[in-house]
Short mmCIF file of C-alpha atoms and ligand atoms in Angstrom, two decimals:
data_model
loop_
_atom_site.label_atom_id
_atom_site.label_comp_id
_atom_site.label_asym_id
_atom_site.label_seq_id
_atom_site.Cartn_x
_atom_site.Cartn_y
_atom_site.Cartn_z
CA MET A 308 14.55 -17.53 -11.90
CA LYS A 309 11.15 -18.43 -10.82
CA ALA A 310 8.36 -16.32 -11.13
CA ALA A 311 4.53 -16.66 -10.18
CA ILE A 312 2.86 -15.45 -13.66
CA CYS A 313 -0.63 -14.34 -14.03
CA ARG A 314 -1.72 -16.12 -17.22
CA GLN A 315 -5.56 -15.92 -16.68
CA PHE A 316 -7.32 -13.33 -14.32
CA ARG A 317 -9.19 -14.90 -11.34
CA ALA A 318 -7.23 -18.06 -12.15
CA PRO A 319 -4.11 -19.76 -9.82
CA LEU A 320 -0.66 -17.97 -10.39
CA GLU A 321 1.59 -20.46 -12.24
CA ILE A 322 5.38 -20.90 -10.61
CA GLU A 323 7.59 -20.64 -13.94
CA THR A 324 11.39 -20.13 -15.04
CA VAL A 325 11.90 -16.57 -16.36
CA ALA A 326 15.11 -14.70 -16.64
CA ILE A 327 15.25 -11.07 -16.75
CA GLY A 328 18.41 -9.32 -18.27
CA LYS A 329 20.55 -6.78 -17.15
CA PRO A 330 20.15 -2.92 -15.56
CA ASP A 331 19.80 -0.06 -17.82
CA ALA A 332 21.41 3.06 -16.33
CA GLY A 333 19.52 4.21 -13.33
CA GLU A 334 18.04 0.64 -12.57
CA VAL A 335 19.15 -1.99 -10.47
CA LYS A 336 18.85 -5.29 -10.36
CA ILE A 337 17.53 -6.65 -6.62
CA SER A 338 17.50 -10.57 -4.94
CA ILE A 339 13.99 -10.22 -3.34
CA ASP A 340 13.60 -11.38 -0.11
CA ALA A 341 10.37 -11.01 0.85
CA VAL A 342 7.34 -10.04 -0.97
CA ALA A 343 3.73 -8.86 0.74
CA ILE A 344 0.03 -9.40 -0.59
CA CYS A 345 -0.81 -6.04 -1.21
CA HIS A 346 -5.02 -5.88 -1.89
CA SER A 347 -3.81 -3.99 -5.15
CA ASP A 348 -2.27 -7.27 -6.49
CA VAL A 349 -5.46 -8.77 -5.52
CA SER A 350 -7.95 -6.70 -7.76
CA PHE A 351 -5.22 -7.22 -10.40
CA ILE A 352 -5.55 -10.82 -10.13
CA HIS A 353 -8.98 -10.60 -9.97
CA GLY A 354 -8.90 -8.21 -13.44
CA TYR A 355 -10.36 -5.57 -12.01
CA TRP A 356 -8.28 -3.02 -13.82
CA GLY A 357 -7.27 -5.12 -16.54
CA GLY A 358 -3.81 -5.30 -18.01
CA ALA A 359 -1.78 -7.36 -19.99
CA LEU A 360 -0.80 -11.00 -19.43
CA PRO A 361 0.93 -12.70 -18.97
CA ALA A 362 1.66 -10.53 -15.77
CA ILE A 363 3.67 -10.80 -12.79
CA TYR A 364 2.27 -9.00 -9.64
CA GLY A 365 3.48 -7.92 -6.54
CA HIS A 366 5.01 -4.80 -5.75
CA GLU A 367 5.71 -4.36 -1.53
CA ALA A 368 8.97 -5.86 -1.15
CA ALA A 369 12.37 -5.76 -0.46
CA GLY A 370 15.87 -7.48 -0.95
CA THR A 371 19.41 -7.12 -1.53
CA VAL A 372 20.96 -4.95 -4.64
CA ILE A 373 22.77 -7.79 -7.13
CA GLU A 374 23.83 -5.47 -9.82
CA ILE A 375 23.99 -2.17 -10.21
CA GLY A 376 23.04 0.08 -14.01
CA SER A 377 25.13 2.56 -13.17
CA PRO A 378 28.90 3.34 -12.12
CA SER A 379 27.82 6.35 -10.31
CA SER A 380 24.91 4.72 -8.75
CA GLU A 381 24.18 5.73 -4.93
CA PHE A 382 23.54 2.02 -3.95
CA GLY A 383 25.81 -1.11 -4.62
CA LYS A 384 25.94 -4.58 -4.45
CA GLY A 385 24.82 -5.95 -1.12
CA ASP A 386 22.71 -3.37 -0.20
CA ARG A 387 19.63 -4.27 1.68
CA VAL A 388 16.41 -1.90 0.11
CA ILE A 389 12.86 -1.44 0.35
CA VAL A 390 11.29 -1.83 -3.14
CA THR A 391 8.40 0.02 -3.76
CA LEU A 392 5.89 0.83 -6.21
CA MET A 393 6.48 4.61 -6.88
CA ARG A 394 8.76 5.69 -10.16
CA SER A 395 9.04 9.46 -10.03
CA CYS A 396 12.30 11.33 -12.23
CA GLY A 397 12.79 13.49 -9.46
CA GLY A 398 12.70 16.33 -11.80
CA CYS A 399 9.65 17.71 -13.69
CA SER A 400 7.10 20.10 -12.07
CA VAL A 401 4.88 17.34 -10.63
CA CYS A 402 7.93 15.96 -8.38
CA SER A 403 9.89 19.14 -7.28
CA GLY A 404 5.99 20.02 -5.95
CA GLY A 405 6.58 17.24 -3.71
CA ALA A 406 3.59 14.93 -5.47
CA GLU A 407 6.37 11.89 -6.64
CA ALA A 408 3.46 9.53 -6.68
CA LEU A 409 1.72 11.31 -9.69
CA CYS A 410 5.12 12.21 -11.88
CA ALA A 411 4.52 13.47 -14.99
CA ILE A 412 7.25 11.40 -17.19
CA PRO A 413 8.32 8.47 -15.29
CA PRO A 414 11.70 6.82 -16.23
CA ALA A 415 10.96 4.20 -18.84
CA SER A 416 12.10 0.08 -17.86
CA GLY A 417 15.67 -0.91 -19.78
CA GLU A 418 14.98 -3.87 -22.11
CA GLY A 419 16.41 -6.07 -19.42
CA ALA A 420 13.90 -5.22 -17.30
CA THR A 421 11.17 -7.60 -18.93
CA ALA A 422 10.87 -11.21 -17.81
CA ARG A 423 11.03 -13.61 -20.78
CA THR A 424 10.09 -17.21 -20.47
CA GLU A 425 12.01 -19.95 -21.57
CA ASP A 426 10.44 -19.56 -25.20
CA GLY A 427 10.86 -15.81 -24.97
CA GLU A 428 7.52 -14.75 -23.81
CA ALA A 429 7.75 -11.72 -23.13
CA VAL A 430 5.99 -10.78 -19.22
CA TRP A 431 4.55 -7.70 -18.36
CA SER A 432 6.01 -6.41 -14.77
CA ALA A 433 3.18 -4.88 -12.84
CA MET A 434 3.24 -1.84 -11.36
CA HIS A 435 7.11 -1.39 -12.36
CA THR A 436 8.25 -4.06 -10.00
CA GLY A 437 6.44 -7.60 -10.73
CA ALA A 438 8.16 -8.40 -7.35
CA PHE A 439 6.31 -11.79 -7.13
CA ALA A 440 9.19 -12.90 -8.38
CA GLU A 441 13.34 -13.91 -7.26
CA GLN A 442 14.36 -11.35 -9.06
CA VAL A 443 13.35 -7.92 -10.04
CA ILE A 444 14.92 -5.05 -12.37
CA VAL A 445 13.65 -1.41 -10.74
CA HIS A 446 14.71 1.74 -11.11
CA GLU A 447 16.84 3.59 -8.62
CA ARG A 448 14.47 5.96 -7.28
CA GLN A 449 12.08 3.07 -6.71
CA ILE A 450 13.90 1.64 -3.31
CA VAL A 451 14.63 3.38 -0.50
CA ARG A 452 18.09 1.29 2.20
CA LEU A 453 17.05 -0.85 4.54
CA PRO A 454 19.19 -1.10 7.77
CA ASP A 455 20.63 -3.98 8.19
CA ASP A 456 19.44 -4.78 12.06
CA MET A 457 15.17 -4.62 10.08
CA PRO A 458 14.82 -7.83 9.23
CA SER A 459 12.78 -8.11 4.74
CA ASP A 460 9.53 -9.17 5.93
CA ILE A 461 9.19 -6.24 8.20
CA GLY A 462 11.14 -3.55 5.77
CA ALA A 463 8.47 -5.16 2.54
CA LEU A 464 5.17 -3.90 4.24
CA ILE A 465 6.56 -0.21 4.51
CA GLY A 466 6.81 -0.14 0.47
CA CYS A 467 3.25 0.54 0.14
CA GLY A 468 0.10 -0.09 2.44
CA VAL A 469 2.64 1.63 5.59
CA ILE A 470 3.44 4.50 3.20
CA THR A 471 -0.12 5.15 2.10
CA GLY A 472 -2.00 4.95 5.13
CA TYR A 473 1.34 7.83 6.89
CA GLY A 474 1.15 9.60 3.67
CA ALA A 475 -2.54 10.11 3.68
CA VAL A 476 -2.94 11.23 7.39
CA ARG A 477 1.02 13.29 7.20
CA HIS A 478 0.88 14.77 3.46
CA VAL A 479 -2.97 14.75 2.28
CA ALA A 480 -5.57 14.88 5.34
CA LYS A 481 -3.22 16.90 7.36
CA ILE A 482 -4.58 15.87 10.81
CA CYS A 483 -3.35 18.11 13.47
CA LYS A 484 -3.21 17.25 17.39
CA GLY A 485 -7.20 17.63 18.96
CA GLU A 486 -9.03 16.89 15.26
CA THR A 487 -11.48 13.96 15.20
CA VAL A 488 -11.10 11.21 12.71
CA ALA A 489 -12.90 8.09 11.42
CA ILE A 490 -10.62 5.74 9.37
CA VAL A 491 -13.34 3.39 7.06
CA GLY A 492 -11.65 -0.17 6.33
CA CYS A 493 -9.21 -1.42 8.37
CA GLY A 494 -6.45 -3.40 6.47
CA GLY A 495 -3.28 -3.24 5.50
CA VAL A 496 -3.48 0.41 4.49
CA GLY A 497 -6.12 1.79 7.22
CA VAL A 498 -4.38 0.46 10.06
CA ASN A 499 -1.60 2.37 9.17
CA ALA A 500 -3.37 6.03 9.13
CA ILE A 501 -5.05 4.52 12.04
CA GLN A 502 -0.96 4.93 13.62
CA ALA A 503 -0.43 8.08 11.62
CA ALA A 504 -3.12 9.66 13.29
CA ARG A 505 -2.46 8.63 17.20
CA ILE A 506 1.56 9.98 16.45
CA ALA A 507 -0.46 13.35 14.60
CA GLY A 508 -2.29 13.16 18.29
CA ALA A 509 -5.95 13.04 16.90
CA SER A 510 -8.20 13.01 19.94
CA ILE A 511 -11.08 10.76 18.64
CA ILE A 512 -10.29 7.59 16.06
CA THR A 513 -12.81 5.51 15.13
CA ALA A 514 -11.85 2.76 13.25
CA ILE A 515 -14.37 1.49 11.06
CA ASP A 516 -14.39 -2.34 9.50
CA THR A 517 -17.08 -4.79 8.52
CA SER A 518 -15.11 -7.33 10.64
CA PRO A 519 -15.16 -7.16 14.49
CA SER A 520 -11.54 -9.26 14.03
CA LYS A 521 -10.08 -5.82 13.14
CA GLN A 522 -10.75 -4.42 16.65
CA ALA A 523 -8.19 -5.29 18.35
CA ILE A 524 -5.33 -4.68 15.99
CA SER A 525 -7.43 -1.28 15.58
CA ARG A 526 -7.41 -0.29 19.36
CA GLN A 527 -3.49 -1.60 19.54
CA LEU A 528 -2.48 1.19 16.85
CA GLY A 529 -4.14 3.61 18.81
CA ALA A 530 -7.67 3.48 17.58
CA THR A 531 -10.28 4.82 20.38
CA ASP A 532 -13.18 3.76 18.97
CA PHE A 533 -14.30 0.59 17.13
CA VAL A 534 -17.49 0.32 15.16
CA ARG A 535 -18.58 -2.64 12.96
CA LEU A 536 -19.95 -2.09 10.31
CA ALA A 537 -22.56 -4.36 9.14
CA GLU A 538 -25.28 -2.08 7.16
CA ASP A 539 -25.59 1.41 6.36
CA ALA A 540 -27.98 2.75 9.53
CA ASP A 541 -24.04 1.89 11.56
CA TYR A 542 -22.15 5.46 9.78
CA GLU A 543 -25.11 6.59 12.13
CA LYS A 544 -23.22 4.66 15.19
CA ALA A 545 -20.09 6.20 14.33
CA ARG A 546 -21.16 9.51 14.26
CA ALA A 547 -23.06 9.42 17.29
CA VAL A 548 -19.17 8.74 19.16
CA THR A 549 -18.59 12.84 17.91
CA ASP A 550 -21.89 13.99 19.52
CA ASP A 551 -23.10 13.58 16.26
CA THR A 552 -21.00 16.62 15.48
CA GLY A 553 -19.05 14.55 12.45
CA TYR A 554 -15.52 14.31 12.18
CA ASP A 555 -12.90 16.85 11.07
CA ALA A 556 -10.99 13.85 9.01
CA VAL A 557 -12.49 10.92 7.36
CA LEU A 558 -9.92 8.48 5.57
CA VAL A 559 -11.20 5.83 3.41
CA ALA A 560 -9.22 2.65 2.57
CA VAL A 561 -12.00 0.72 1.16
CA GLY A 562 -11.77 0.72 -2.43
CA SER A 563 -15.92 1.32 -3.12
CA ALA A 564 -18.08 4.23 -4.41
CA SER A 565 -20.26 3.27 -2.58
CA VAL A 566 -18.59 3.48 0.62
CA ILE A 567 -16.73 6.69 -0.03
CA SER A 568 -20.20 8.59 -0.38
CA SER A 569 -21.73 6.93 2.59
CA ALA A 570 -18.49 7.87 4.47
CA LEU A 571 -19.33 11.82 3.81
CA ARG A 572 -22.06 11.62 6.62
CA LEU A 573 -19.20 11.12 9.02
CA LEU A 574 -17.81 14.47 8.07
CA LYS A 575 -18.36 17.89 10.13
CA PRO A 576 -19.25 21.27 8.32
CA GLY A 577 -15.97 21.76 7.07
CA GLY A 578 -14.35 18.59 7.36
CA ARG A 579 -12.39 16.63 4.48
CA LEU A 580 -12.88 12.96 2.69
CA VAL A 581 -10.05 11.60 1.53
CA VAL A 582 -10.08 8.87 -0.67
CA MET A 583 -7.20 6.48 -0.17
CA GLY A 584 -8.81 2.93 -1.54
CA LEU A 585 -8.71 1.93 -5.64
CA PRO A 586 -12.04 1.31 -6.58
CA PRO A 587 -12.48 -0.79 -9.74
CA SER A 588 -12.77 0.50 -13.00
CA GLY A 589 -15.95 2.52 -13.50
CA ASP A 590 -17.19 2.25 -9.63
CA MET A 591 -19.33 5.11 -10.39
CA SER A 592 -21.58 6.96 -7.29
CA GLU A 593 -24.66 9.37 -6.67
CA ILE A 594 -23.15 12.57 -4.13
CA GLU A 595 -25.58 14.87 -2.58
CA MET A 596 -22.82 17.97 -3.98
CA THR A 597 -25.17 20.44 -2.69
CA ASN A 598 -24.19 19.13 0.79
CA LEU A 599 -20.23 20.22 0.05
CA ALA A 600 -21.31 23.70 -1.00
CA SER A 601 -23.75 23.81 1.86
CA TYR A 602 -21.03 22.79 4.48
CA GLY A 603 -17.66 23.03 3.22
CA GLN A 604 -16.66 19.99 2.84
CA THR A 605 -13.92 18.51 0.90
CA ILE A 606 -13.35 15.12 -1.51
CA ILE A 607 -9.32 14.82 -1.69
CA GLY A 608 -7.80 11.77 -3.97
CA THR A 609 -4.57 10.63 -2.61
CA LYS A 610 -2.06 7.89 -4.76
CA MET A 611 -0.17 6.10 -2.53
CA GLY A 612 -1.02 8.76 0.18
CA MET A 613 1.60 11.22 -1.52
CA ALA A 614 4.08 9.51 -0.02
CA GLN A 615 7.96 11.10 -0.57
CA ILE A 616 9.38 7.86 0.21
CA ARG A 617 12.83 9.02 0.81
CA GLN A 618 11.60 11.58 3.51
CA ASP A 619 8.85 9.20 4.68
CA ILE A 620 10.39 5.47 4.99
CA PRO A 621 13.60 6.65 7.15
CA GLU A 622 11.31 8.35 9.52
CA ILE A 623 8.77 5.34 9.74
CA ILE A 624 12.46 3.38 9.91
CA SER A 625 13.09 5.84 12.81
CA LEU A 626 9.42 5.59 14.66
CA TYR A 627 9.39 1.40 14.81
CA ARG A 628 13.28 1.68 16.55
CA GLU A 629 11.75 4.72 18.92
CA GLY A 630 8.85 1.50 19.53
CA LYS A 631 5.90 3.83 18.28
CA TRP A 632 5.36 2.52 15.38
CA VAL A 633 4.20 -1.12 15.11
CA LEU A 634 4.95 -3.40 11.79
CA ASP A 635 5.82 -6.49 13.56
CA GLU A 636 2.21 -7.12 14.59
CA LEU A 637 1.15 -6.41 11.30
CA ILE A 638 2.05 -9.82 9.78
CA SER A 639 -0.82 -12.19 9.90
CA GLY A 640 0.86 -14.88 8.26
CA ARG A 641 3.77 -15.99 6.39
CA PHE A 642 3.75 -18.36 3.37
CA ASP A 643 6.91 -19.62 1.25
CA PHE A 644 7.33 -18.47 -2.72
CA ASN A 645 6.08 -21.94 -4.06
CA GLN A 646 2.48 -21.41 -1.56
CA ILE A 647 1.75 -18.07 -3.51
CA ASN A 648 -1.55 -19.16 -3.71
CA ASP A 649 -2.55 -20.23 -0.43
CA ALA A 650 -0.62 -16.40 0.69
CA ILE A 651 -3.42 -14.82 -1.65
CA ALA A 652 -5.99 -16.52 -0.65
CA ALA A 653 -4.99 -16.29 2.71
CA ALA A 654 -4.61 -12.46 1.92
CA GLN A 655 -8.52 -12.16 1.48
CA GLN A 656 -9.39 -13.03 4.76
CA ALA A 657 -11.17 -10.20 6.75
CA GLU A 658 -8.94 -11.21 10.42
CA ASN A 659 -5.75 -10.93 7.97
CA VAL A 660 -4.10 -7.55 8.09
CA ARG A 661 -0.97 -9.05 5.40
CA ILE A 662 0.40 -11.89 4.60
CA ILE A 663 4.39 -12.06 4.08
CA VAL A 664 5.81 -14.51 1.35
CA THR A 665 8.99 -15.06 1.57
CA MET A 666 11.93 -16.19 -1.07
CA ARG A 667 14.07 -18.42 0.93
ZN1 LIG B 1318 0.06 -1.90 -2.63
ZN1 LIG B 1319 8.79 13.56 -12.12
#
């Protein structure tokens, strides 16, 4: 099979022939139909987080089960599924507490999951997935059924950006009806936080982004206001939307420590700031801690929106079918697998929300 391999950070991926083995117990082999380009893939390609090379990135995917490792699996050949990077055991105290994104003992991958080149060189399947490839072997706890009437490219979106934005609002910020919300960064995660805040009944949803091209999609998804962030003083404009009282919740989808510390200025007393974006390793910022104590504010980290994929994904699919959750309009462009480097370049253009790569 073909896979797009990163052999050097900041260099184009190389499409090479590799092979994977057989799924172990608890694993499934999936033929990938579509994979989205997430900013985490771009961060890995840029070397922001290090990691082994050569590597296969890609973790927001949908495909078809072609082989199962356990005869008793709840999945069978031919099942269409959404593939996520969330690998959890389901039984540890962390998983039992609803935080499967932080599972203390995620199941290890079997030998068959490692892709090998024709020379036998092992290639790292990043983020437990490695979906910039025609096939993957993942744990069956990473997948959720995709109904037959939903296209794979739409399903692929749900696997990372959608569940992160949804989960951050639902499980972490816990937005209540009537609350005021600001979303900083209107890319693949931020726009979905906007949708979730609208469904939660937020009274003000201010979308904030450096690119004016994000205004139309943000308003379409439920933003009541849009502020273009061109300079630091623009945070005051965003705060002015609330008549300067500040927001109940601020969700930051930008992976930048300086943006996170600036966004704290948007909070009202007692407000909560949720960190959704992943800054590069070592990115530091200074925070005036007395404000947290004086105003009772909270900074909350979240991994993958603390999503619980077996509940959240079916819920999102239901909302989509009821016309309440937008997915189709989140796709800004489609590319064939052999154009994956063009797709990655497009994913970095400010005006694009999500770029999809289709395998066939
Ligand atoms: Zn992602
Ligand atoms: Zn666990």
